[in-house]
Short mmCIF file of C-alpha atoms and ligand atoms in Angstrom, two decimals:
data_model
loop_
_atom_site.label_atom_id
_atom_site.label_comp_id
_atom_site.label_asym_id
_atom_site.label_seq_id
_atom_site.Cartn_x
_atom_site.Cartn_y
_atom_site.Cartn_z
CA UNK A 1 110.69 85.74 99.24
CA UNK A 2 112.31 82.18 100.11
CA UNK A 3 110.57 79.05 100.56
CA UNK A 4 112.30 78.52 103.87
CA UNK A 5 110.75 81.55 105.17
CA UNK A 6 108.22 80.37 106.04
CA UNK A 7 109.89 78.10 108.82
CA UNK A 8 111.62 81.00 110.32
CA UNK A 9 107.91 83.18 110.40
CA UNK A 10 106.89 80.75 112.21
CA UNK A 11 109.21 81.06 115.27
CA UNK A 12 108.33 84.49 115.26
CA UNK A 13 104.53 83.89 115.68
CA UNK A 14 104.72 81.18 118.40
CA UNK A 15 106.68 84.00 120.27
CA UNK A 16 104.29 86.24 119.49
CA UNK A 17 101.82 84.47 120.34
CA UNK A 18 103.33 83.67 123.78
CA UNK A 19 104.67 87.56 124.30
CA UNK A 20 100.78 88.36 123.18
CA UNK A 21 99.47 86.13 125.30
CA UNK A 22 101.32 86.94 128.56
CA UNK A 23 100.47 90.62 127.87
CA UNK A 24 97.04 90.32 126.68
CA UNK A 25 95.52 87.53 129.32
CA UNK A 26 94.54 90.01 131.93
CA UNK A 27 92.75 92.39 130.15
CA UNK A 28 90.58 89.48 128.36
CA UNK A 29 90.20 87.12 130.58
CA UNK A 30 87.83 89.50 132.40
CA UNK A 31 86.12 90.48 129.33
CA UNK A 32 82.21 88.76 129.59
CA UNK A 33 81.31 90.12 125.72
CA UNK A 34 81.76 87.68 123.07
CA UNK A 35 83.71 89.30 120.53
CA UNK A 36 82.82 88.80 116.82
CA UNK A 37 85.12 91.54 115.71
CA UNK A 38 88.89 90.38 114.80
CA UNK A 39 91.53 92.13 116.78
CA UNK A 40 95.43 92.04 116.35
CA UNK A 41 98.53 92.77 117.96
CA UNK A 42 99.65 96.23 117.48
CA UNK A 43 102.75 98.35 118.72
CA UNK A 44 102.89 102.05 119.13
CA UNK A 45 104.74 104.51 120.66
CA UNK A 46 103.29 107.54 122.70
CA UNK A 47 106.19 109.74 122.57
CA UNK A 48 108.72 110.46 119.96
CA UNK A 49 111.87 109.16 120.60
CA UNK A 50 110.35 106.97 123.75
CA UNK A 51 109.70 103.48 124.52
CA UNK A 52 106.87 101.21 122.99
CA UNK A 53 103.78 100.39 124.12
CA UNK A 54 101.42 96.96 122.70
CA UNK A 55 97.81 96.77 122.70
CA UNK A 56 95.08 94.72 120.61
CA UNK A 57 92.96 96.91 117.75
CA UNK A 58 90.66 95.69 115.07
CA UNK A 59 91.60 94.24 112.42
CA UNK A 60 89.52 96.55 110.37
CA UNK A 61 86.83 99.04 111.27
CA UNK A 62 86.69 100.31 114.87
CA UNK A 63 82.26 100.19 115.35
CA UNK A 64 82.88 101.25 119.06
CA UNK A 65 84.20 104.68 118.33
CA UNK A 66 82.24 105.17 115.22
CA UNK A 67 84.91 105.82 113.16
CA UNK A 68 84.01 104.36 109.84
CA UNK A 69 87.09 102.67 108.00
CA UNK A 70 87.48 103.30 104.17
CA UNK A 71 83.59 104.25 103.38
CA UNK A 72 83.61 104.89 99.85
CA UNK A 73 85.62 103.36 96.87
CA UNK A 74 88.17 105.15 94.91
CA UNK A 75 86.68 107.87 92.71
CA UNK A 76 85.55 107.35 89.62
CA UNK A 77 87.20 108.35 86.49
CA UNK A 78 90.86 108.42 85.75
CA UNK A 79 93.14 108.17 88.48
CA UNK A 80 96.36 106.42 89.25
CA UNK A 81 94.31 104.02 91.74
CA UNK A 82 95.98 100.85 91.94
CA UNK A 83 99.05 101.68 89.91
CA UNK A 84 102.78 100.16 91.03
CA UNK A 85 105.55 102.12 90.76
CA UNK A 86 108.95 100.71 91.28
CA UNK A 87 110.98 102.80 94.44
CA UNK A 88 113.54 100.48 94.15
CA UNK A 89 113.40 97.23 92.21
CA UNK A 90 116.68 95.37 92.71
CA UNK A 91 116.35 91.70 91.45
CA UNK A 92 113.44 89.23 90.74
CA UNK A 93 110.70 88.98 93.54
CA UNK A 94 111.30 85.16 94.03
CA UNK A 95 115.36 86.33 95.56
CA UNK A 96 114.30 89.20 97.10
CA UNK A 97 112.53 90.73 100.11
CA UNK A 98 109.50 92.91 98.70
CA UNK A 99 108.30 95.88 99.99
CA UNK A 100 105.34 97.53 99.36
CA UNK A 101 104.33 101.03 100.66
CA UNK A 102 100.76 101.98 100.57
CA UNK A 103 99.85 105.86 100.88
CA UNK A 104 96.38 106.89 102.65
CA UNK A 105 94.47 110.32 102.58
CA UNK A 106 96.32 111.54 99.36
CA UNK A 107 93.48 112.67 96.75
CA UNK A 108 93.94 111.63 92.95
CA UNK A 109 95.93 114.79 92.71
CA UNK A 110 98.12 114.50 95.55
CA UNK A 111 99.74 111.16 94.33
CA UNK A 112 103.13 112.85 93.33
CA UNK A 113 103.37 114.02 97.23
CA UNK A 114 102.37 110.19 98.17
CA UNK A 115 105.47 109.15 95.96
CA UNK A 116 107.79 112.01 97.53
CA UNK A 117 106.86 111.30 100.63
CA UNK A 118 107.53 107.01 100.23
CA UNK A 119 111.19 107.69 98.90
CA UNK A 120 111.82 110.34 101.73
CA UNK A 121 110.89 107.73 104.31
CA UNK A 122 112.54 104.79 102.42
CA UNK A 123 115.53 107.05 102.75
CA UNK A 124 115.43 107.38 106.25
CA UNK A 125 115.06 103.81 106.91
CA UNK A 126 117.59 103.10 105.02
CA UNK A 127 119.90 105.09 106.28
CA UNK A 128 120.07 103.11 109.65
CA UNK A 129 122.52 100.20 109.25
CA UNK A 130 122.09 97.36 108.19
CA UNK A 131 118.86 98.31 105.99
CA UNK A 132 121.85 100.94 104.35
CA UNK A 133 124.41 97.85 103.27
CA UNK A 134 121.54 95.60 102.68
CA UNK A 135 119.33 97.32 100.57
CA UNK A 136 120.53 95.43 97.30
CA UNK A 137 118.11 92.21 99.02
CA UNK A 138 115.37 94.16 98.66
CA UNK A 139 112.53 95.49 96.20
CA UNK A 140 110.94 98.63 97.42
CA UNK A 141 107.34 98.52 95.32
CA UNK A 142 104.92 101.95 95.31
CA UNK A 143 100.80 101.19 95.50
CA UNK A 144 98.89 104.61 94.19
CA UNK A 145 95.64 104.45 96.77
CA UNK A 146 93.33 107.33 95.68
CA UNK A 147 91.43 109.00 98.63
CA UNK A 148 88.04 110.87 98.23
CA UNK A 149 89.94 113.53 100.72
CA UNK A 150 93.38 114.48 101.84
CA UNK A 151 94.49 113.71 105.02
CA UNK A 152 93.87 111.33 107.94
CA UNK A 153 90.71 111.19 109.96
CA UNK A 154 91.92 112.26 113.52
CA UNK A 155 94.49 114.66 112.54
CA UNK A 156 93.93 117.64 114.50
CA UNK A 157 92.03 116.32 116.90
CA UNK A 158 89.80 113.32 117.50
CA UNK A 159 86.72 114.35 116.00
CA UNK A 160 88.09 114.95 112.46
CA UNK A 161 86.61 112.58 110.55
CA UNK A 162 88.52 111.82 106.56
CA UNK A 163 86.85 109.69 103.68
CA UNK A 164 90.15 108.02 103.02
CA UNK A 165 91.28 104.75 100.52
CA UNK A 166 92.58 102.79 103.77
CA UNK A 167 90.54 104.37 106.71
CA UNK A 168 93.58 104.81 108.53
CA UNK A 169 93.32 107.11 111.77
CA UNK A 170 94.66 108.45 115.09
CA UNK A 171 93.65 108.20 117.85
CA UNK A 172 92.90 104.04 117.46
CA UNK A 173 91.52 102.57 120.61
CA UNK A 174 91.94 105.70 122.33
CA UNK A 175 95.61 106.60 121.58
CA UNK A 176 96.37 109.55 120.14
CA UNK A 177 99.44 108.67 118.15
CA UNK A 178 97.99 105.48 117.51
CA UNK A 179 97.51 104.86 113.77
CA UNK A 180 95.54 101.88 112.96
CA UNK A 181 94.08 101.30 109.47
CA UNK A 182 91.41 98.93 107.99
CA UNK A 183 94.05 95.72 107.15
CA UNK A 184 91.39 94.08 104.28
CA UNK A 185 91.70 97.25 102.45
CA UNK A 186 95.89 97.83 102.55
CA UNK A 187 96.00 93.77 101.60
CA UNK A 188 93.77 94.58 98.80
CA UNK A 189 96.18 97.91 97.55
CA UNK A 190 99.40 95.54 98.67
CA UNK A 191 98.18 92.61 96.27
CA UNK A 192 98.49 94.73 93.41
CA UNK A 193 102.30 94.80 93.38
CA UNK A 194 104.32 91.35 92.07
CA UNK A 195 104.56 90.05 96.04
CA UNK A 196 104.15 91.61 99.32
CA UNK A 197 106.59 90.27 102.37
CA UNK A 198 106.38 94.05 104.32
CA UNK A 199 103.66 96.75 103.91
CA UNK A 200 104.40 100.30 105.16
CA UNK A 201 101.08 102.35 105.24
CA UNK A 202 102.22 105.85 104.94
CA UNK A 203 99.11 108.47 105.96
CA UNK A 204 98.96 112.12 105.09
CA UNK A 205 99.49 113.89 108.09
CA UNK A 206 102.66 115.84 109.67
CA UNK A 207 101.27 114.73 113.11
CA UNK A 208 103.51 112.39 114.57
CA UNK A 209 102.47 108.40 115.25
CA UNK A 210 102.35 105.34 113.50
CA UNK A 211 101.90 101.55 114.51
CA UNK A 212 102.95 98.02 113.96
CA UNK A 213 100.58 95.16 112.99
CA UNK A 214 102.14 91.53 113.82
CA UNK A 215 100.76 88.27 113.46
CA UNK A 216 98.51 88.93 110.27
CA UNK A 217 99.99 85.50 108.34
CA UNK A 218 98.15 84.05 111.10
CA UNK A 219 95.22 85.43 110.11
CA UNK A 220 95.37 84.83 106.39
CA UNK A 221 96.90 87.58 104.95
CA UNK A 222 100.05 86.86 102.28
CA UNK A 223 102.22 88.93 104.76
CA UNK A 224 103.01 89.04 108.38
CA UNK A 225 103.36 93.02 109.22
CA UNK A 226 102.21 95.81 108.77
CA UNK A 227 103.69 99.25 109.50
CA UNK A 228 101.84 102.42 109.52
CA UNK A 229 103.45 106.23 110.05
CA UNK A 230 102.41 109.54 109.27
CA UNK A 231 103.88 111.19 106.04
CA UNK A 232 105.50 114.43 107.06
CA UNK A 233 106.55 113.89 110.46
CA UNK A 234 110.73 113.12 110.17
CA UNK A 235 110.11 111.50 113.68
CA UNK A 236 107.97 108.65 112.73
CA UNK A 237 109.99 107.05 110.21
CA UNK A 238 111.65 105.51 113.09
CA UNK A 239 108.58 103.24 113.84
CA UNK A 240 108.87 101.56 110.40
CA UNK A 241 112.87 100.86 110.83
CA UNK A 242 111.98 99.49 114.54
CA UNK A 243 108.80 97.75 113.35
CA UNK A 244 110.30 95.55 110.10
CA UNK A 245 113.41 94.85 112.64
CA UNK A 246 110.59 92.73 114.67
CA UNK A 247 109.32 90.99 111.02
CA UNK A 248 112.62 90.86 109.64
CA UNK A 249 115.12 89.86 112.06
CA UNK A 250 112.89 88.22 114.46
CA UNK A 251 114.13 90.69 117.25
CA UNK A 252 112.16 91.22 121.08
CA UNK A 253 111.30 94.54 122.03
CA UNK A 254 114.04 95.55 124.84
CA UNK A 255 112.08 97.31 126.84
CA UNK A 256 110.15 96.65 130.00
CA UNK A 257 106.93 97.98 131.96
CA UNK A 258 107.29 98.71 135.38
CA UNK A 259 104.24 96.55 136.06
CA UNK A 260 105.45 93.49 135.11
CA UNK A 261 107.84 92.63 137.69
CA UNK A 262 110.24 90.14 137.49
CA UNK A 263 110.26 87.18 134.84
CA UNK A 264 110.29 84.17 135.72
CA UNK A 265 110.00 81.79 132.95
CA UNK A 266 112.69 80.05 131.36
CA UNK A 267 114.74 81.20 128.57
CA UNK A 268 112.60 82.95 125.53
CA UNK A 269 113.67 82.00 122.11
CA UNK A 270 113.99 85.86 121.79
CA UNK A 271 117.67 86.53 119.90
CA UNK A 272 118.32 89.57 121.95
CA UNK A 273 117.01 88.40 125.61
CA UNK A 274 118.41 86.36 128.05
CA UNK A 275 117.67 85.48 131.25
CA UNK A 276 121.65 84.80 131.49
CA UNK A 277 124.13 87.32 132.86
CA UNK A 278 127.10 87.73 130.95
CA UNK A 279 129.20 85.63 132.83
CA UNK A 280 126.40 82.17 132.88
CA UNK A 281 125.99 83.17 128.61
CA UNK A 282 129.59 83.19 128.10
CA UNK A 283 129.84 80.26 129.74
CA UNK A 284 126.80 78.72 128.02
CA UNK A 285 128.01 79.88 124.74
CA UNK A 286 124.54 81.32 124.11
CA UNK A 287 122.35 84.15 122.45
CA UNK A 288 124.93 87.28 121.99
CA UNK A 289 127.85 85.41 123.81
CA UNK A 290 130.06 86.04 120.92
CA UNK A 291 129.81 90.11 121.43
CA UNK A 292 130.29 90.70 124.87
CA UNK A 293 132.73 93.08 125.51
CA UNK A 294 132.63 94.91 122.08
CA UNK A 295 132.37 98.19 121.81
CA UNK A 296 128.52 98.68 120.13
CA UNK A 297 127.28 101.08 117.66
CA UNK A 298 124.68 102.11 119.79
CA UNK A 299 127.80 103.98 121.73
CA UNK A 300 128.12 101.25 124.83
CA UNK A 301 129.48 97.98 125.53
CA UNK A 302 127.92 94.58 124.68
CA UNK A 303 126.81 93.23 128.01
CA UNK A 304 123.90 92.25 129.83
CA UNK A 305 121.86 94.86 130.94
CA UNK A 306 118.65 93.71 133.02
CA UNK A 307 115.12 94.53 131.35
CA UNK A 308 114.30 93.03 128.06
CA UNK A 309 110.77 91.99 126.70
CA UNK A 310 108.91 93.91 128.71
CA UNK A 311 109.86 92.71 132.34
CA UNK A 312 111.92 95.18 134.30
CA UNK A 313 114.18 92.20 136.16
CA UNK A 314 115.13 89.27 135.77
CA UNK A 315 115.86 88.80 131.80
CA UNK A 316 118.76 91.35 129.85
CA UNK A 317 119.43 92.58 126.88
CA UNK A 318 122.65 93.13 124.62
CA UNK A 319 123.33 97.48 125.41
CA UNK A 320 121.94 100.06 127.32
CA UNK A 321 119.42 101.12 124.72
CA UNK A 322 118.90 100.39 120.89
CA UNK A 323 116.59 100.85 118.59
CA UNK A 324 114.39 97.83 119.94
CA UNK A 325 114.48 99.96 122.98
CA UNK A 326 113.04 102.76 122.42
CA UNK A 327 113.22 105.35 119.28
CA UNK A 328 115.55 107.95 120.46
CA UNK A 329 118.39 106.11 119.02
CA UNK A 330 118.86 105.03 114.90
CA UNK A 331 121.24 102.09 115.66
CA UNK A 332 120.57 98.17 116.38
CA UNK A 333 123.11 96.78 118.61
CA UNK A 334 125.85 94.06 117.37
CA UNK A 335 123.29 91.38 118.01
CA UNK A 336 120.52 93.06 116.62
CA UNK A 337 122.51 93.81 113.41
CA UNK A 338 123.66 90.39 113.00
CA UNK A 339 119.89 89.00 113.43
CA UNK A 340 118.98 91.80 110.76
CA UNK A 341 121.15 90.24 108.51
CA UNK A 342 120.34 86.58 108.92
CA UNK A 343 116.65 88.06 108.23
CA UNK A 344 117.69 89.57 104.82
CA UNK A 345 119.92 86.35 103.87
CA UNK A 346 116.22 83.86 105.21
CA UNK A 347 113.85 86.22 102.84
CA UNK A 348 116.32 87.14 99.57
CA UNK A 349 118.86 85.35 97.47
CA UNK A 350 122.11 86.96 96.55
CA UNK A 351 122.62 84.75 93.64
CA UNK A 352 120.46 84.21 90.62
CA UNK A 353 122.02 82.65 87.45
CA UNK A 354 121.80 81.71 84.06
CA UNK A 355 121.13 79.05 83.14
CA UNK A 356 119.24 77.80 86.29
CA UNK A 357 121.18 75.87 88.55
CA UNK A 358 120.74 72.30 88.75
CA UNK A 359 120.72 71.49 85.27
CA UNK A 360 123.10 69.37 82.94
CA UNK A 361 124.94 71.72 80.78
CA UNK A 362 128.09 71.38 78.08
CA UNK A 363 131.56 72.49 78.77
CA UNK A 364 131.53 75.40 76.66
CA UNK A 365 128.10 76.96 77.14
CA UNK A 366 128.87 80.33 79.33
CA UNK A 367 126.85 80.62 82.63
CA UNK A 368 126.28 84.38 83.55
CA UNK A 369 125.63 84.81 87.12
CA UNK A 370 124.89 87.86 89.13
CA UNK A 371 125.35 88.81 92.70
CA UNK A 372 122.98 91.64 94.99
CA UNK A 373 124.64 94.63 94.71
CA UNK A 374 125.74 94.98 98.69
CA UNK A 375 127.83 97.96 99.91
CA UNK A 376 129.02 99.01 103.79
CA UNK A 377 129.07 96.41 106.19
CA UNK A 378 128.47 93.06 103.36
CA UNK A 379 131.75 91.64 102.48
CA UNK A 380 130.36 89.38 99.35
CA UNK A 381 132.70 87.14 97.78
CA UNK A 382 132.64 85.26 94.85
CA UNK A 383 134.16 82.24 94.13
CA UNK A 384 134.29 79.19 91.70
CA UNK A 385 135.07 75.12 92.03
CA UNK A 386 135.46 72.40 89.64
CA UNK A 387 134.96 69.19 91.34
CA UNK A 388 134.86 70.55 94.63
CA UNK A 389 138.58 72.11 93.74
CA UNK A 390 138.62 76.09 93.99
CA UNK A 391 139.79 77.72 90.82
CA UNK A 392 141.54 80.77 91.84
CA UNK A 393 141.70 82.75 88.98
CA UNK A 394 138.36 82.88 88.37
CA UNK A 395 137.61 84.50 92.10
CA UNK A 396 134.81 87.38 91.44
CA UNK A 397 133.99 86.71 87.65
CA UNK A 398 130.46 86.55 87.05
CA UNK A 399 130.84 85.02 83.80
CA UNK A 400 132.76 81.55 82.75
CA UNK A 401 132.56 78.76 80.37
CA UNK A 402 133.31 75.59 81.97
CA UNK A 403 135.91 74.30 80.02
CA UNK A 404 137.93 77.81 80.48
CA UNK A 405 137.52 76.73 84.42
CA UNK A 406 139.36 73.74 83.74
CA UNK A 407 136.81 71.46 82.48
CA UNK A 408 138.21 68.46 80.82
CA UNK A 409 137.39 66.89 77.37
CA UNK A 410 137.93 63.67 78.97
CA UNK A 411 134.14 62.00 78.29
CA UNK A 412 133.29 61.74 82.01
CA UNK A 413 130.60 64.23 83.85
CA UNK A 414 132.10 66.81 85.98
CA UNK A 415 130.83 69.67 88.49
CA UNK A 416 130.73 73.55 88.65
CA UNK A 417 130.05 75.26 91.43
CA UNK A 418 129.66 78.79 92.60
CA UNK A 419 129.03 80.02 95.81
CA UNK A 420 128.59 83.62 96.81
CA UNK A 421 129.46 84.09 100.73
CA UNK A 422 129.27 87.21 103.03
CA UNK A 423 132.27 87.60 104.80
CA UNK A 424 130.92 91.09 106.85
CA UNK A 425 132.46 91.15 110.48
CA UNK A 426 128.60 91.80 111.31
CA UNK A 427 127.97 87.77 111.66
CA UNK A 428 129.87 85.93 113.92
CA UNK A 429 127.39 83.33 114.03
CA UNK A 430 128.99 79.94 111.89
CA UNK A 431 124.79 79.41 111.51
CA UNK A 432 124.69 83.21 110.38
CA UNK A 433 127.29 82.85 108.10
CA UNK A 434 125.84 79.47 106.53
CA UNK A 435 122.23 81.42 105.77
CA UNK A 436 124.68 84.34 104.12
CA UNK A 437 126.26 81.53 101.48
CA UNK A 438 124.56 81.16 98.06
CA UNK A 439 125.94 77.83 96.28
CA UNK A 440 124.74 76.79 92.41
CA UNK A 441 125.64 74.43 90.87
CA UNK A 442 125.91 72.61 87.52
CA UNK A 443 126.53 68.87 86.17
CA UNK A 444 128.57 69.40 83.27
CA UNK A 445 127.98 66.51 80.98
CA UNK A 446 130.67 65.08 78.56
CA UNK A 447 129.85 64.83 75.15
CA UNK A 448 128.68 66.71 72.96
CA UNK A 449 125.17 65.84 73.08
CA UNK A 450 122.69 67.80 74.35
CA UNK A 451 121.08 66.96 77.59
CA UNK A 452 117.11 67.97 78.64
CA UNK A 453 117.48 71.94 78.92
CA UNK A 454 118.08 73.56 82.07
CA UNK A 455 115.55 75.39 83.36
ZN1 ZN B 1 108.66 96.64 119.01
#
């Protein structure tokens, strides 16, 4: 994770916050019992393949139902409670976006089905584009959670009841497909692995259902969302590849509820709403102005098409449906994509050298520097100055001494810099395209005595 991440997190919680709010007023407002239970924003979806619903849950047990979250610790004796396993491990935590998937309602024996079951679904998320060509900014960790008993309480039906590690369940606040676990417990598992920006909550079941948690930063937890989704049912991967889309690339649900009417606020900071019709946004040079009129992966045109953030009329979105629209479809439109990408590029590094940027070095001391490994839709390129002048012929080496760049002997202090950009045809965006540069750089000092090491 970035340091400037935390900027961009926060844009997403005011406007969750003010989506949460607008939703959530109503039902509250009229509620006379003071409340010393913590409750969250959660998103589900009822029907496979359909559109999403949001609701408030606990944030960990859920008294009112009786349905007692995580009751008993791990088992004693030796298990693989607590033990990280790398799924994919790509680069050092501080340049990447981490990962961790947590598995619930596996017993100490069921732990190599828990592992199977996280690299099936990391598979499926990544293979919707652009997790697929982005995957190289990200470290996929594995948290063994031991349960007393396999599978997930509510799985038939409601009254089955499951000692598990993370209390997750169906059938939260009175939704079948609804899986809500107790947060304190997953954040407990999570913390075990090196750094936690994502946790996935995977829970033994081949029912289908799963939820998203937003807004947890907010309430002191070291990461902002939290996806849940039964193990063995192909359909709910889906929820986790629409869910980090709303943590990751900051994106607004694009669907509406018939209820709400027509909005009529002003413009939402949403990327991928607008109260603007194509004509006003190309003429504003706003939101997804630069796309409209391509042809979109999602198999329409970019356009304007009215219903976005959960009013019917009166704000648009980018195509006829996405995967922010509902979950019958495995593609994020143009916009979508690009805000994907500016997500990956805000939470991970591409770049990471040696020595450390910054520092005063000597003309012939090599610097080794390595680039994510991207693939599809990334475009990385690799390139080298002296002075500010581009050296040509060292375009794509990841390894140079400066004086082989050109470096003069000539006693005075000169500069090296590399910068790594992302020329993909997926950003249009000049802002885009600035977040998806990497520049280092180095002071390379004249003589031949040794300045304070780099660090
Ligand atoms: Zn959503």
């Amino acid at each position: 994770m970035r340091t400037s991440r935390a900027a961009a997190i926060s844009v997403g919680l005011t406007l969750t916050a003010l989506l949460g709010a607008a939703v959530a007023a109503p039902a509250f407002a009229v509620d006379p019992e003071p409340t010393h239970e913590q409750r969250v924003g959660v998103e589900y979806f009822p029907q496979p393949g359909g559109e999403g619903r949001r609701t408030e849950v606990p944030l960990t047990t859920e008294a009112a139902t009786g349905r007692a979250a995580a009751r008993s610790a791990a088992p004693a004796g030796a298990t693989t409670d607590g033990q990280v396993g790398k799924l994919s491990v790509t680069g050092p935590s501080a340049d990447r976006l981490d990962v961790v998937i947590v598995g619930d309602g596996y017993t100490a024996g069921q732990q190599d089905a828990f592992h199977t079951a996280a690299a099936t679904k990391w598979a499926a998320i990544t293979g919707i584009e652009p997790y697929s060509s982005y995957q190289g900014l990200m470290n996929v960790w594995t948290v063994d959670a031991v349960s007393a008993e396999s599978g997930i309480s509510g799985d038939p039906s409601a009254d089955v009841t499951k000692d598990t590690a993370l209390g997750s369940y169906f059938w939260c606040s009175d939704t079948e497909r609804l899986i809500c676990a107790d947060i304190d417990k997953v954040a407990s598992y999570a913390a075990k692995a090196p750094e936690a920006d994502l946790v996935i909550v995977i829970s033994h079941s081949t029912k289908y259902g799963g939820a998203g948690y937003s807004g947890l930063e907010a309430e002191g937890y070291p990461f902002d969302g939290v996806s849940t989704l039964s193990s063995d049912n192909a359909q709910s991967s889906m929820i986790a590849a629409h869910e980090i889309a709303h943590s990751v690339g900051l994106l607004a649900d694009e669907y509406a509820y018939d209820s709400y009417g027509t909005w009529s606020g002003g413009e939402l900071p949403d990327i991928n709403s607008s109260i603007f019709t194509a004509e006003r946004m190309a003429a504003n040079r706003t939101k997804w102005y630069r796309w409209l009129g391509e042809s979109d992966p999602t198999g329409g045109t970019v356009g304007t098409y009215e219903g976005s953030s959960y009013y019917p009329f009166g704000i648009y979105r980018p195509t006829a449906n996405s995967l922010m629209r509902a979950l019958n479809i495995s593609d994020f439109n143009l916009p979508g994509r690009e805000a994907m990408i500016a997500g990956f590029y805000r939470e991970a590094n591409a770049l990471s050298s040696k020595p450390g940027a910054s520092g005063a070095i000597l003309r012939t001391r090599r610097i080794e520097v390595s680039q994510a490994e991207l693939t599809g839709l990334a475009a990385p390129e690799l390139s080298w100055y002296v002075d500010g002048v581009r050296v040509r012929r060292a375009q794509g080496l990841t390894s140079v001494v400066p004086a082989a760049l050109g470096v003069p002997a000539d006693g005075r202090t000169h500069t090296v810099r590399v910068e790594s950009v992302d020329r993909t045809e997926s950003v249009r965006d000049p802002r885009v395209r600035a977040e998806a540069t990497e520049k280092l750089s180095w002071t390379v000092k004249a003589s031949g005595r040794k300045g304070p090491e780099p660090r």
